CSV table of C-alpha atoms in Angstrom, one decimal:
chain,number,residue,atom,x,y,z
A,14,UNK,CA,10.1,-64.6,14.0
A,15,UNK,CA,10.5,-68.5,15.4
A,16,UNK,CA,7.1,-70.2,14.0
A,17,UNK,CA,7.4,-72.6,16.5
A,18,UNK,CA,8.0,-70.4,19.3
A,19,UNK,CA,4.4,-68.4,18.2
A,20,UNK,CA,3.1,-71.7,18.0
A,21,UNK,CA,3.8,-72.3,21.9
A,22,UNK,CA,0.7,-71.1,22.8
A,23,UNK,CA,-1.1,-74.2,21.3
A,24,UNK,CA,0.4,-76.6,23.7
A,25,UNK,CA,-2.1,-77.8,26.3
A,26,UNK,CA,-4.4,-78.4,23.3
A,27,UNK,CA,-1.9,-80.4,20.8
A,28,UNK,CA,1.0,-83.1,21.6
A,29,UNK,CA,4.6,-81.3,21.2
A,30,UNK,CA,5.1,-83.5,18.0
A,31,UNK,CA,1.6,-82.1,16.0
A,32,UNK,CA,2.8,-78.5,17.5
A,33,UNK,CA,6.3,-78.9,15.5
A,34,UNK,CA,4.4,-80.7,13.1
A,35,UNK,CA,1.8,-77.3,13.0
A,36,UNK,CA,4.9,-75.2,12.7
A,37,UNK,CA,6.6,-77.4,9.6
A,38,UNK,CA,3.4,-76.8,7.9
A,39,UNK,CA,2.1,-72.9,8.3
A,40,UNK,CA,6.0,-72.2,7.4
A,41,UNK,CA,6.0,-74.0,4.2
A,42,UNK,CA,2.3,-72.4,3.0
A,43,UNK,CA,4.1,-68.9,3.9
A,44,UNK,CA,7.3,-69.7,1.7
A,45,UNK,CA,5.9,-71.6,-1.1
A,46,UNK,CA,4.2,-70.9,-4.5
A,47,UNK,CA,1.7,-72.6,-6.5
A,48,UNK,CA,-1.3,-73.9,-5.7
A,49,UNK,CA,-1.4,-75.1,-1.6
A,50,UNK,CA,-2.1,-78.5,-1.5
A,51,UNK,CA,-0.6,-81.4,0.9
A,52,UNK,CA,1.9,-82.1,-2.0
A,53,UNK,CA,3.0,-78.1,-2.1
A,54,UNK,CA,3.3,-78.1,1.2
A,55,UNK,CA,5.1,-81.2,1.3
A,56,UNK,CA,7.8,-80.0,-1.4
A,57,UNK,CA,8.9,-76.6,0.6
A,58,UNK,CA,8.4,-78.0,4.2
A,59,UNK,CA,12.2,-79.1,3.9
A,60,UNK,CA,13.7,-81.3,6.8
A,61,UNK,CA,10.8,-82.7,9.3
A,62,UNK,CA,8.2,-82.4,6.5
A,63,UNK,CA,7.8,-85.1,4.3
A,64,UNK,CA,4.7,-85.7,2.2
A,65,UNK,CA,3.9,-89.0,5.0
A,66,UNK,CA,4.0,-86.4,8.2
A,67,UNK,CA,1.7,-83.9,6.1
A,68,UNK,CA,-0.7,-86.9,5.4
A,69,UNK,CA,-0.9,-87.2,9.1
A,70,UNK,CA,-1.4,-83.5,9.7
A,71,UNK,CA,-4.2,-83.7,7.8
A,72,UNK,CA,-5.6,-87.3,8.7
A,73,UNK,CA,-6.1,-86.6,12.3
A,74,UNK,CA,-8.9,-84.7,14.2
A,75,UNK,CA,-7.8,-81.6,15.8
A,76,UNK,CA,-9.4,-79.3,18.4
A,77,UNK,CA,-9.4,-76.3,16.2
A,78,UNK,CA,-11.9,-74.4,18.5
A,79,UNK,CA,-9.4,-74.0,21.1
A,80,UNK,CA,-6.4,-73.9,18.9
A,81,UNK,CA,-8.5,-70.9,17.2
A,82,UNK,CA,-9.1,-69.4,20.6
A,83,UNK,CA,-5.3,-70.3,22.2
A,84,UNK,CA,-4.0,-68.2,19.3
A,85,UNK,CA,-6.9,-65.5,19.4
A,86,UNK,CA,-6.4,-64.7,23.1
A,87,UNK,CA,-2.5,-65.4,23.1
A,88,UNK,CA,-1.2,-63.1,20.9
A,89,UNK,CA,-4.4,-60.9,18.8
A,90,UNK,CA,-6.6,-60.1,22.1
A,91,UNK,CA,-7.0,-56.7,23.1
A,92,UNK,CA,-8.6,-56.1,26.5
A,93,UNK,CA,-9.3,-52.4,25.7
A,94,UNK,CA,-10.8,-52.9,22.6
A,95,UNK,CA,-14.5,-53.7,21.5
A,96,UNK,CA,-15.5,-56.5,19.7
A,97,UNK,CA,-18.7,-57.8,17.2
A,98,UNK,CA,-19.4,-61.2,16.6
A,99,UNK,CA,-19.9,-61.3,12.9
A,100,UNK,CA,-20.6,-64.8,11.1
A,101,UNK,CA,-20.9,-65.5,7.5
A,102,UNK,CA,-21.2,-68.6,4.6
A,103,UNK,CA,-18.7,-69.4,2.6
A,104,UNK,CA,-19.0,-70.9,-0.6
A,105,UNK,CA,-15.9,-73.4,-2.8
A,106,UNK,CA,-16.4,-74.9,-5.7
A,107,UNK,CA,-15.4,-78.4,-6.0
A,108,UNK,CA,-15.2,-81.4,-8.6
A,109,UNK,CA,-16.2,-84.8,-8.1
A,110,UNK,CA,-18.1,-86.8,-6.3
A,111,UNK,CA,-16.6,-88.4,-3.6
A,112,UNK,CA,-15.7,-85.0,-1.3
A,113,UNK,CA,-17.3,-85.0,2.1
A,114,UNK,CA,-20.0,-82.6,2.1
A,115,UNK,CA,-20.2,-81.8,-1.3
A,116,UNK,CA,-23.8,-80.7,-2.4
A,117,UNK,CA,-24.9,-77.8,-4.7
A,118,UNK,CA,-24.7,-74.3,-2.7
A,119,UNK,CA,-25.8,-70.9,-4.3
A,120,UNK,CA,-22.6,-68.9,-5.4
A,121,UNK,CA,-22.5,-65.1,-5.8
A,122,UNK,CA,-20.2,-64.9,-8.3
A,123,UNK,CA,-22.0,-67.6,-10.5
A,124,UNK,CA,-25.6,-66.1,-9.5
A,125,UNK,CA,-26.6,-69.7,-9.1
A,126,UNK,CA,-26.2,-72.8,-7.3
A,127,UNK,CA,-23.2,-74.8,-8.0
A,128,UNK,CA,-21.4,-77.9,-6.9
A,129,UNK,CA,-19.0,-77.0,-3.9
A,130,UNK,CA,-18.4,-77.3,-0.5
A,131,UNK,CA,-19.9,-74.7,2.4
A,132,UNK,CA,-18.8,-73.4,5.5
A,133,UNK,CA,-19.8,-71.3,8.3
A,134,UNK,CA,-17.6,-69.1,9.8
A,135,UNK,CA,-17.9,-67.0,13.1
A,136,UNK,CA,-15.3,-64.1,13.7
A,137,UNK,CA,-14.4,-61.6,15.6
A,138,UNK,CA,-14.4,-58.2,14.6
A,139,UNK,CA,-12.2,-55.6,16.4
A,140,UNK,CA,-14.2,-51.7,15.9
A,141,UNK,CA,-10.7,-50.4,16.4
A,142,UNK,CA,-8.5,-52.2,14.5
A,143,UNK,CA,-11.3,-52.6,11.9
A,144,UNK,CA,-9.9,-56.3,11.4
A,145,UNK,CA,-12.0,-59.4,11.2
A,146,UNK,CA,-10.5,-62.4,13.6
A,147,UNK,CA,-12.1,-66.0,12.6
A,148,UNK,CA,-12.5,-68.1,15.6
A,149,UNK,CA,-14.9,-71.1,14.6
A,150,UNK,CA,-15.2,-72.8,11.2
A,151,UNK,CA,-17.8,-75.3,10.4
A,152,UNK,CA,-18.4,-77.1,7.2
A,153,UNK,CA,-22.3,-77.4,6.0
A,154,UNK,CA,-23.3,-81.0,5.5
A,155,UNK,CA,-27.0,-81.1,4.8
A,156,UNK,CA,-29.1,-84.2,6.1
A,157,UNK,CA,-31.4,-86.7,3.8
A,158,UNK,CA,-34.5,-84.8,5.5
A,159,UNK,CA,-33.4,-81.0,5.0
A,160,UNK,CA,-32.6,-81.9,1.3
A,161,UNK,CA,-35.8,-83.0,0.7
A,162,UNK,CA,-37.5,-80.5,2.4
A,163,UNK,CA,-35.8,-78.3,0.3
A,164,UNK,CA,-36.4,-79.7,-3.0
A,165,UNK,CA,-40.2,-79.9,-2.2
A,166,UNK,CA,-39.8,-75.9,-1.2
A,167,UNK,CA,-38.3,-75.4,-4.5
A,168,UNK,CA,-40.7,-77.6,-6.7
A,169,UNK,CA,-43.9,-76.2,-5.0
A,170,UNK,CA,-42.8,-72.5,-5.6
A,171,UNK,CA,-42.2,-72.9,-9.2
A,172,UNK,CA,-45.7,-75.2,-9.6
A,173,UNK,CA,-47.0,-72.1,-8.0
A,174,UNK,CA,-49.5,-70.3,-10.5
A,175,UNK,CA,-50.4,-66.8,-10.2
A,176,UNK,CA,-54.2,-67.9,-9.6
A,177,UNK,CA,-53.3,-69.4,-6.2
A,178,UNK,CA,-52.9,-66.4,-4.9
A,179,UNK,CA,-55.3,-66.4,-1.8
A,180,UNK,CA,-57.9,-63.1,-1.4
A,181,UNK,CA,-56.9,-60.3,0.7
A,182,UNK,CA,-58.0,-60.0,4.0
A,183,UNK,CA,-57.2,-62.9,7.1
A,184,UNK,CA,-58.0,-66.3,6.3
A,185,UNK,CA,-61.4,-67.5,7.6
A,186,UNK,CA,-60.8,-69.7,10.7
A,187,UNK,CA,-56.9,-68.6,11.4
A,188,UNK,CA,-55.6,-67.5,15.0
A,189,UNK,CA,-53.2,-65.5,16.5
A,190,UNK,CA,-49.7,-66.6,16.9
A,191,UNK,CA,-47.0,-65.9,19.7
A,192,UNK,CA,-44.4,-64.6,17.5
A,193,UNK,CA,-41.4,-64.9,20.9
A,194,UNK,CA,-42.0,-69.0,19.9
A,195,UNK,CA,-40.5,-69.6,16.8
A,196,UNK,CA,-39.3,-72.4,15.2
A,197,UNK,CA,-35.1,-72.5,14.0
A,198,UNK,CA,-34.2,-73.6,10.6
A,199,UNK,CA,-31.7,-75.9,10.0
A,200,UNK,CA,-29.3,-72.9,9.2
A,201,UNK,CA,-29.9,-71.2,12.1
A,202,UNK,CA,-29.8,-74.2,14.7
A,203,UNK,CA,-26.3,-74.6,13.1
A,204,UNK,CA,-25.4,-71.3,13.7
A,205,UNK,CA,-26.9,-70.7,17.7
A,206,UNK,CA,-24.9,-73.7,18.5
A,207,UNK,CA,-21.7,-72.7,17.0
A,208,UNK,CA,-22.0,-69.2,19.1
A,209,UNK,CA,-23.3,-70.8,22.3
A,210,UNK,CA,-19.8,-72.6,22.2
A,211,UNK,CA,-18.0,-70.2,21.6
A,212,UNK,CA,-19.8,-67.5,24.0
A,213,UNK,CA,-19.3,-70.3,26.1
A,214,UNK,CA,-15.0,-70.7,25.7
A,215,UNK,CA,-14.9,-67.3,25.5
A,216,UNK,CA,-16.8,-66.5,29.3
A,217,UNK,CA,-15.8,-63.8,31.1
A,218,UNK,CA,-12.8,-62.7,28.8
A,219,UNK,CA,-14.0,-60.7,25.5
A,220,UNK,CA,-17.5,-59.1,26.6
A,221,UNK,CA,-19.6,-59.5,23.6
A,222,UNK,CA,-22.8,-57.1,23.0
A,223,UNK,CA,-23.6,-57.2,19.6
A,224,UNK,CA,-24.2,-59.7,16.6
A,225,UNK,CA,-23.8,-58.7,13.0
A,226,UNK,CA,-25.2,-60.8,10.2
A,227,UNK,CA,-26.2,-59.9,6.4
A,228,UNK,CA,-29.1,-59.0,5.2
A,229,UNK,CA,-30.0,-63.0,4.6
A,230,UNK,CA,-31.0,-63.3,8.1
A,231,UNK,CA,-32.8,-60.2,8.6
A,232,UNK,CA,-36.2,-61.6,9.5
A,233,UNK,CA,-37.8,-62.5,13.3
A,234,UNK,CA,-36.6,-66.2,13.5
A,235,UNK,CA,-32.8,-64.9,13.6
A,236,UNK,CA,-33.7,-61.8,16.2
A,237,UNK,CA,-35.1,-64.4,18.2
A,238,UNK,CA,-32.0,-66.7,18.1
A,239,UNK,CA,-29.6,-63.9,18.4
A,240,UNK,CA,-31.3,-63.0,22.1
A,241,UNK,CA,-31.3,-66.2,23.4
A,242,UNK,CA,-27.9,-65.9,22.9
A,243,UNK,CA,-28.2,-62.5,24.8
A,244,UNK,CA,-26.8,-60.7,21.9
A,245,UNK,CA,-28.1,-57.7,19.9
A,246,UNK,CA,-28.8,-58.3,16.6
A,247,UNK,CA,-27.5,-56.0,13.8
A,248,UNK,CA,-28.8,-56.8,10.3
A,249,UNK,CA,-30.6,-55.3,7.4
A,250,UNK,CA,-34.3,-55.3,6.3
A,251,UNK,CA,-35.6,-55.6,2.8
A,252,UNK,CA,-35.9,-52.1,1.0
A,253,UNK,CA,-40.1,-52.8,1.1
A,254,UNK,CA,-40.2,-53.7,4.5
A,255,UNK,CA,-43.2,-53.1,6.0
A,256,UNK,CA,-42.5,-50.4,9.0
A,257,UNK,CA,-44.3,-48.7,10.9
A,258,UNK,CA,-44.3,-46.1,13.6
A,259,UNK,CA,-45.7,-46.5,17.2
A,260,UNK,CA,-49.4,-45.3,17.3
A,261,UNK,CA,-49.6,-42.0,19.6
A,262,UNK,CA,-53.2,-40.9,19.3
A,263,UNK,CA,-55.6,-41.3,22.1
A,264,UNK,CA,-57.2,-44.4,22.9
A,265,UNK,CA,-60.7,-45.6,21.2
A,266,UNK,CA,-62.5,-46.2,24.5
A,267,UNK,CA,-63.0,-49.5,23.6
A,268,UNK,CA,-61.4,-53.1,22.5
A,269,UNK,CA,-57.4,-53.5,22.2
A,270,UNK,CA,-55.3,-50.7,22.8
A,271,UNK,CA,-54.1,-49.1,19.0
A,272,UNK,CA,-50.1,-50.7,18.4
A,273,UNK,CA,-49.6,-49.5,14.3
A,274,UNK,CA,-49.4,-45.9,13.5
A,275,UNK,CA,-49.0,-44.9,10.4
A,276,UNK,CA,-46.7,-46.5,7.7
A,277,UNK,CA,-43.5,-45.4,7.2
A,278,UNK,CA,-42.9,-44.0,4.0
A,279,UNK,CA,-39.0,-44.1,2.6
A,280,UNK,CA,-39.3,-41.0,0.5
A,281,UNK,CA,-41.1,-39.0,2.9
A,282,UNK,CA,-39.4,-39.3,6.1
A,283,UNK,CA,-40.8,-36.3,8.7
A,284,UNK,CA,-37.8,-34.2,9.2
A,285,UNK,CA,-37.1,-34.6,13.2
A,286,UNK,CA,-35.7,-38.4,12.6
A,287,UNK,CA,-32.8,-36.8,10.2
A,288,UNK,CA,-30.1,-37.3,12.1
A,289,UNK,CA,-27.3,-36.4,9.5
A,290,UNK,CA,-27.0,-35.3,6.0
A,291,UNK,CA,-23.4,-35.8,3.6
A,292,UNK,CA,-23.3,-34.6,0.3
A,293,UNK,CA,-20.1,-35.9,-1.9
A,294,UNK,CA,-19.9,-35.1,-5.2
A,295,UNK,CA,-23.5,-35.2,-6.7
A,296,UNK,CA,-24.2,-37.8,-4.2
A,297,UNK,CA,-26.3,-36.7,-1.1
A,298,UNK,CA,-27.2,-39.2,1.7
A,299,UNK,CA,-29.6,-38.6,4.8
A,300,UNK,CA,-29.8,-40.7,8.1
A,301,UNK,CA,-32.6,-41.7,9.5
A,302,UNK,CA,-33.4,-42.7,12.7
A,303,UNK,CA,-36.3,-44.0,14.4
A,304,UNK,CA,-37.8,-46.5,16.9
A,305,UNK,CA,-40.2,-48.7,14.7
A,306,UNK,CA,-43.1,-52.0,14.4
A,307,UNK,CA,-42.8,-54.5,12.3
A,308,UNK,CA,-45.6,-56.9,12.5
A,309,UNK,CA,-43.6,-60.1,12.3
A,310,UNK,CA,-41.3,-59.5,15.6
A,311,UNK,CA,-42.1,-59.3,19.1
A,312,UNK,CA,-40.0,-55.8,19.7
A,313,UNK,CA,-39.4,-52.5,18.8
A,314,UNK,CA,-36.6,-52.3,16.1
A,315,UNK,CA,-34.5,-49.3,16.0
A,316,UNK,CA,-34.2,-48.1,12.6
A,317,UNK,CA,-31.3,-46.1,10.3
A,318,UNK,CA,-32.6,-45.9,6.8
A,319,UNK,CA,-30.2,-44.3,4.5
A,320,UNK,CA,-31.4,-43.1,1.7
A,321,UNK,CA,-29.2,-41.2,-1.2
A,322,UNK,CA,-30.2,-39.0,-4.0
A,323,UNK,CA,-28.6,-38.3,-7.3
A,324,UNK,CA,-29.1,-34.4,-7.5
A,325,UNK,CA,-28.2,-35.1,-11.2
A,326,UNK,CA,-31.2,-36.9,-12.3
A,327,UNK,CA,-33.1,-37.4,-8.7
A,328,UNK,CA,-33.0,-41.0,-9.0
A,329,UNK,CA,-33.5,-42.2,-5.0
A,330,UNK,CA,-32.3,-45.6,-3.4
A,331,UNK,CA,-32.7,-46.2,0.1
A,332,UNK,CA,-31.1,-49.1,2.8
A,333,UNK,CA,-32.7,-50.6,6.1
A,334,UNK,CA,-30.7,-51.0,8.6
A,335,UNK,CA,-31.5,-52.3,12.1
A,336,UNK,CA,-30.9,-53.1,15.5
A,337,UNK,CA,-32.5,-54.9,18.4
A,338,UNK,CA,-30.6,-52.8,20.9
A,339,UNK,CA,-33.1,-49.5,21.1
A,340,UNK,CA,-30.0,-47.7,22.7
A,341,UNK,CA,-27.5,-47.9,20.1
A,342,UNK,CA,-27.8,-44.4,17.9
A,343,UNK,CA,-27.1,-44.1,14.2
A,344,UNK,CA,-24.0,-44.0,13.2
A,345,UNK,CA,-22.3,-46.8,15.3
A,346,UNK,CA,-25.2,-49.2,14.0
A,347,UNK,CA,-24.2,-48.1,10.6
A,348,UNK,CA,-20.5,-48.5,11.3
A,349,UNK,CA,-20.8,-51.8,12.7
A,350,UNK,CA,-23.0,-53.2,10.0
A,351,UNK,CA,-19.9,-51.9,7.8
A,352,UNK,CA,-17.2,-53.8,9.8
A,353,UNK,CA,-19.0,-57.3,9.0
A,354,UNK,CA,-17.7,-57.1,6.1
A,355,UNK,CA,-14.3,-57.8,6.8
A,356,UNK,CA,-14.8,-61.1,7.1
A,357,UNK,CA,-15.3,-61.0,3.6
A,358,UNK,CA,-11.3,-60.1,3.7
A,359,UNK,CA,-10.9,-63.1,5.6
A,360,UNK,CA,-12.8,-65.5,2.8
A,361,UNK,CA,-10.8,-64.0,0.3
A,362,UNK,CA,-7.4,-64.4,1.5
A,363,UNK,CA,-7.8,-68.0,2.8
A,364,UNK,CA,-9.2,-68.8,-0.8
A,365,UNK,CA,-6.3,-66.8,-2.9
A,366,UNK,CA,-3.2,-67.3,-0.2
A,367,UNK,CA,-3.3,-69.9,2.2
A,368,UNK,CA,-5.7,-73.1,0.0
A,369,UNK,CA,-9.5,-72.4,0.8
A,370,UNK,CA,-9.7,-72.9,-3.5
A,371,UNK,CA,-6.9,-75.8,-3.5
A,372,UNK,CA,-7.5,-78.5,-1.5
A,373,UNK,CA,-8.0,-82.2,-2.5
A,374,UNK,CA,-9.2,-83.5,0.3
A,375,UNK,CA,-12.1,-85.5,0.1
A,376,UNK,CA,-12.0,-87.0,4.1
A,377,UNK,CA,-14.1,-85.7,6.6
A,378,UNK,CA,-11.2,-84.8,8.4
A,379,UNK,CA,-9.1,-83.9,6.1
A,380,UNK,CA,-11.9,-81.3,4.7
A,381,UNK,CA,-12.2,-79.9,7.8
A,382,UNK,CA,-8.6,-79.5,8.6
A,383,UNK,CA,-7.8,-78.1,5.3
A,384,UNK,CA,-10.7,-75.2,5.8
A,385,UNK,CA,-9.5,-74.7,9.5
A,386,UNK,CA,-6.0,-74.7,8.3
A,387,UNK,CA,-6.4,-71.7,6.0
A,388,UNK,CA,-8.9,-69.5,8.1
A,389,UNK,CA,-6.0,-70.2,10.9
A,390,UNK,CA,-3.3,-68.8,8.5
A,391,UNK,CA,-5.2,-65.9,8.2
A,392,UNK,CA,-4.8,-64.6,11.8
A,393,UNK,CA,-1.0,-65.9,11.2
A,394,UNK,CA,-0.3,-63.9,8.9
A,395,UNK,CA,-2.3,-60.6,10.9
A,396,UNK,CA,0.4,-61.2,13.6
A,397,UNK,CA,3.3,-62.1,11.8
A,398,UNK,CA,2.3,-58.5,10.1
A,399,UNK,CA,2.1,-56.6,13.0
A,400,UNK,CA,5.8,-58.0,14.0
A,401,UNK,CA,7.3,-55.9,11.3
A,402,UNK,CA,9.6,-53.3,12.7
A,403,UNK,CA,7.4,-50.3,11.6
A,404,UNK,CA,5.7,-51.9,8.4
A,405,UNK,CA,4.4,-49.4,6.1
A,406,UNK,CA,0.3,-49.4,5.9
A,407,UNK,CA,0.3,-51.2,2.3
A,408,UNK,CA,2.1,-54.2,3.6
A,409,UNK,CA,0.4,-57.2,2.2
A,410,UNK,CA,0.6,-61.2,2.3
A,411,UNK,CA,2.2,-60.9,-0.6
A,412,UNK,CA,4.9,-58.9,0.9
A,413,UNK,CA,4.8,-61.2,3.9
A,414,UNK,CA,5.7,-64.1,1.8
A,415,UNK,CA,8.0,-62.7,-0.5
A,416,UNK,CA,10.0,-62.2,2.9
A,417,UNK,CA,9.9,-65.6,4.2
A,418,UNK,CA,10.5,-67.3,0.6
A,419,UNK,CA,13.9,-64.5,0.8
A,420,UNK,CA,14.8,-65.9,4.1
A,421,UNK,CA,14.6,-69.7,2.8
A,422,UNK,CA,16.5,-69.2,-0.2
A,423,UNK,CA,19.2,-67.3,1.8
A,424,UNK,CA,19.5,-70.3,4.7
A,425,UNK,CA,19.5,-72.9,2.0
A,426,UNK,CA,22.7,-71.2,0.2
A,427,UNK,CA,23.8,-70.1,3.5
A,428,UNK,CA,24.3,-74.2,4.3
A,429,UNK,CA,25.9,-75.2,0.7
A,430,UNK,CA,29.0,-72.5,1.7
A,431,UNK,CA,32.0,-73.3,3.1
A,432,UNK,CA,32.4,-70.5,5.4
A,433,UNK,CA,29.6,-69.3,6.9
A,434,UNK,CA,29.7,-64.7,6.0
A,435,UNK,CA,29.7,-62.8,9.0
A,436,UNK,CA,26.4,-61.5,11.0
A,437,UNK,CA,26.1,-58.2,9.8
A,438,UNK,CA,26.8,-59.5,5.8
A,439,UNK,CA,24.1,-62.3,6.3
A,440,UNK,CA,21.7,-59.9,7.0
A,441,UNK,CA,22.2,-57.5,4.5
A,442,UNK,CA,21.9,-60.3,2.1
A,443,UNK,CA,18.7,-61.6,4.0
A,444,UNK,CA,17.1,-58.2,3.3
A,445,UNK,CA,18.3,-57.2,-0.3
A,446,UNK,CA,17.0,-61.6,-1.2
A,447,UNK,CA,13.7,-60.8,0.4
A,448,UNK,CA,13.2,-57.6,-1.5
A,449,UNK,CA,13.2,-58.9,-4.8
A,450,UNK,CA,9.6,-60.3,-5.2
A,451,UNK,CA,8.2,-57.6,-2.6
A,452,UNK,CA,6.6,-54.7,-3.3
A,453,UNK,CA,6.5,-53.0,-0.1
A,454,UNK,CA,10.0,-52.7,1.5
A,455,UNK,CA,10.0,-53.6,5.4
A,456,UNK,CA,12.5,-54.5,8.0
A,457,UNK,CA,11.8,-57.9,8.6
A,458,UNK,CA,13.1,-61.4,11.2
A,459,UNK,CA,12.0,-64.6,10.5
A,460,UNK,CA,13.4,-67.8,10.9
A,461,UNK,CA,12.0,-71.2,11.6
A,462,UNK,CA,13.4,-74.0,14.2
């Protein structure tokens, strides 16, 4: 496979110098070893790529929206296929104090907040390839205001004793409120404009229906968002939400007309919203499906709560899952909410192959083009993948670089000899070189110009 050749496609939006530049670069992260900063890439870039053109690489500001779309449409795009908008935060650590953007962000794997560097990705999820795309990376940089706003949050909810609870009932004095007008979070201001921009470069070419987000923006505010974007949003609810069904009885003769029926109860779902029941092992689960009110939105949600029962010791635990599209039926909602998480795949290989965890930079620019960089070389390294003459279904991007690391170490010999071997011997030795730190054997081309 030429690099610079699949590289083409980025043309109109880069000079012909940054696209050989480009090419110099993603080669050397898929040969080298180590940790991938510009100093590893500089030492296996060879010829072309010194540690000077990487600085520049890195220094200027590229367009990474459309070089993320140029590559998306060229080579990944599918017209046949559907796709789901999925976004999601991701979370580095980082050291110092001098990074751009660096502020304390809460980290699963620590449980806690900790000193790193965020960013918000928005992807593209294929339903039949069952592959996550990244299109639009954006780094988190907090203002003076939201800090502070958020420290106050923090510091009034721990001051907050348990006799300040208010009494039940509506506050004397308080009125309705028009739940359509909401007001955006910072967080979700950030994330409408990132997908009115894209919705916007992508217009008219990949038909987008649905949007998939976590649980963490299951609430009104990001339903509301999600369809001024005219997308349907597909999240999850807390497991107490408070649901209820449409009320059906007959009309009081007097005052408003009833909304709320009765409450829906988890562990005693009536039977005719069961759509289907799978029992593995000792494990059986039961969809549900219904058309429900919550009181915080404006609409109907449709509903699939699954709910699984150990018929060992009866323990129950239940899931909300939900939709703002009242035509989509169970088990697609549940399978899309399942594909978001493949952009979890995506985190994890730009942090453990292609420098997410590594990178030094503490630039704007060079922060940004360092996360860009490696949430790029993840849709690289899909199609450089895919080119494999018949690759077996384990192939990894381990695989894919022990290949191009074989090819480098074979050219590099191949120059020190005397006489060059013939074809048909240079490829045999091309193939037994790149099989030595592989696991999974392939048939494999690459070569970079």
């Amino acid at each position: 496979m030429d690099i610079l050749a699949l590289f083409q496609c980025l043309q109109p939006h880069v000079t012909a110098t940054g696209c050989r530049r480009f090419s110099r670069i993603a080669w050397a992260m898929l040969v080298m070893t180590g940790r991938v900063t510009m100093l590893g890439i500089a030492r296996w870039a060879g010829t072309g790529g010194s540690y000077r053109t990487v600085q520049r690489f890195f220094a200027q500001a590229l367009p990474w929206a459309a070089l993320f779309w140029a590559f998306f449409r060229q080579h990944l795009h599918c017209p046949d296929e559907v796709y789901l908008v999925a976004d999601d935060e991701v979370m580095v650590t980082k050291a110092g104090k001098s990074t751009h953007g660096l502020d304390r962000f809460f980290a699963s794997l620590y449980g806690k907040p900790v000193p790193g560097l965020s960013f918000f990705t928005v992807s593209l999820v294929s339903v039949q390839k069952r592959r996550s795309f990244p299109l639009r990376v954006e780094q988190v940089v907090r203002s003076d205001a939201e800090t502070a706003v958020s420290k106050a949050n923090a510091e009034a909810k721990q001051a907050k004793s348990p006799r300040d609870t208010r009494r039940p009932g509506r506050p004397k004095g308080s009125t309705n409120k028009k739940k359509v007008a909401v007001t955006f979070t910072p967080e979700l201001g950030r994330l409408k404009a990132m997908l009115d921009a894209l919705l916007q470069l992508m217009a008219r070419v990949v038909p987008l229906t649905h949007l998939v987000l976590d649980g963490h923006f299951g609430n009104h505010h990001a339903l509301a968002m999600a369809r001024q974007c005219n997308l349907h949003l597909i999240s999850k609810l807390r497991y107490d939400a408070a649901l209820y069904f449409p009320y059906t009885g007959p009309y009081a003769g007097r005052g408003p007309h009833r909304q709320y029926g009765c409450k829906v109860d988890d562990d005693h779902i009536p039977l005719p919203y069961l759509q289907e029941t799978t029992v593995p092992g000792h494990i059986q689960t039961r969809f549900y499906q219904a058309q429900v009110l919550h009181k915080e939105f404006a609409q109907p949600l449709h509903v699939v709560i699954i709910v699984k029962t150990n018929l060992r010791t009866q323990a129950q635990a239940h899931v909300i899952l939900f939709s703002s599209d009242l035509e989509l039926t169970s088990m697609p909602l549940v399978d899309y909410y399942g594909l978001r998480f493949q952009i979890e795949f995506n985190f994890r290989d730009a942090k453990q192959y292609w420098g997410l965890e590594d990178f030094t930079n503490v630039t704007p620019a060079g922060v940004t083009n360092a996360a860009n960089l490696a949430l790029f070389m993840v849709n690289v390294a899909y199609r450089l993948r895919a080119d494999m003459h018949q690759p077996p279904p384990d192939y990894s991007v381990l695989d894919l670089k022990a290949d191009c690391r074989g090819y480098k170490y074979v050219e590099e010999t191949r120059q020190m000899l005397p006489e060059k071997p013939a074809p048909v011997l240079l490829a045999q030795i091309r193939h037994q070189v790149a099989g030595l730190g592989r696991i999974h054997t392939s048939q494999s081309s690459f070569r970079v110009l």
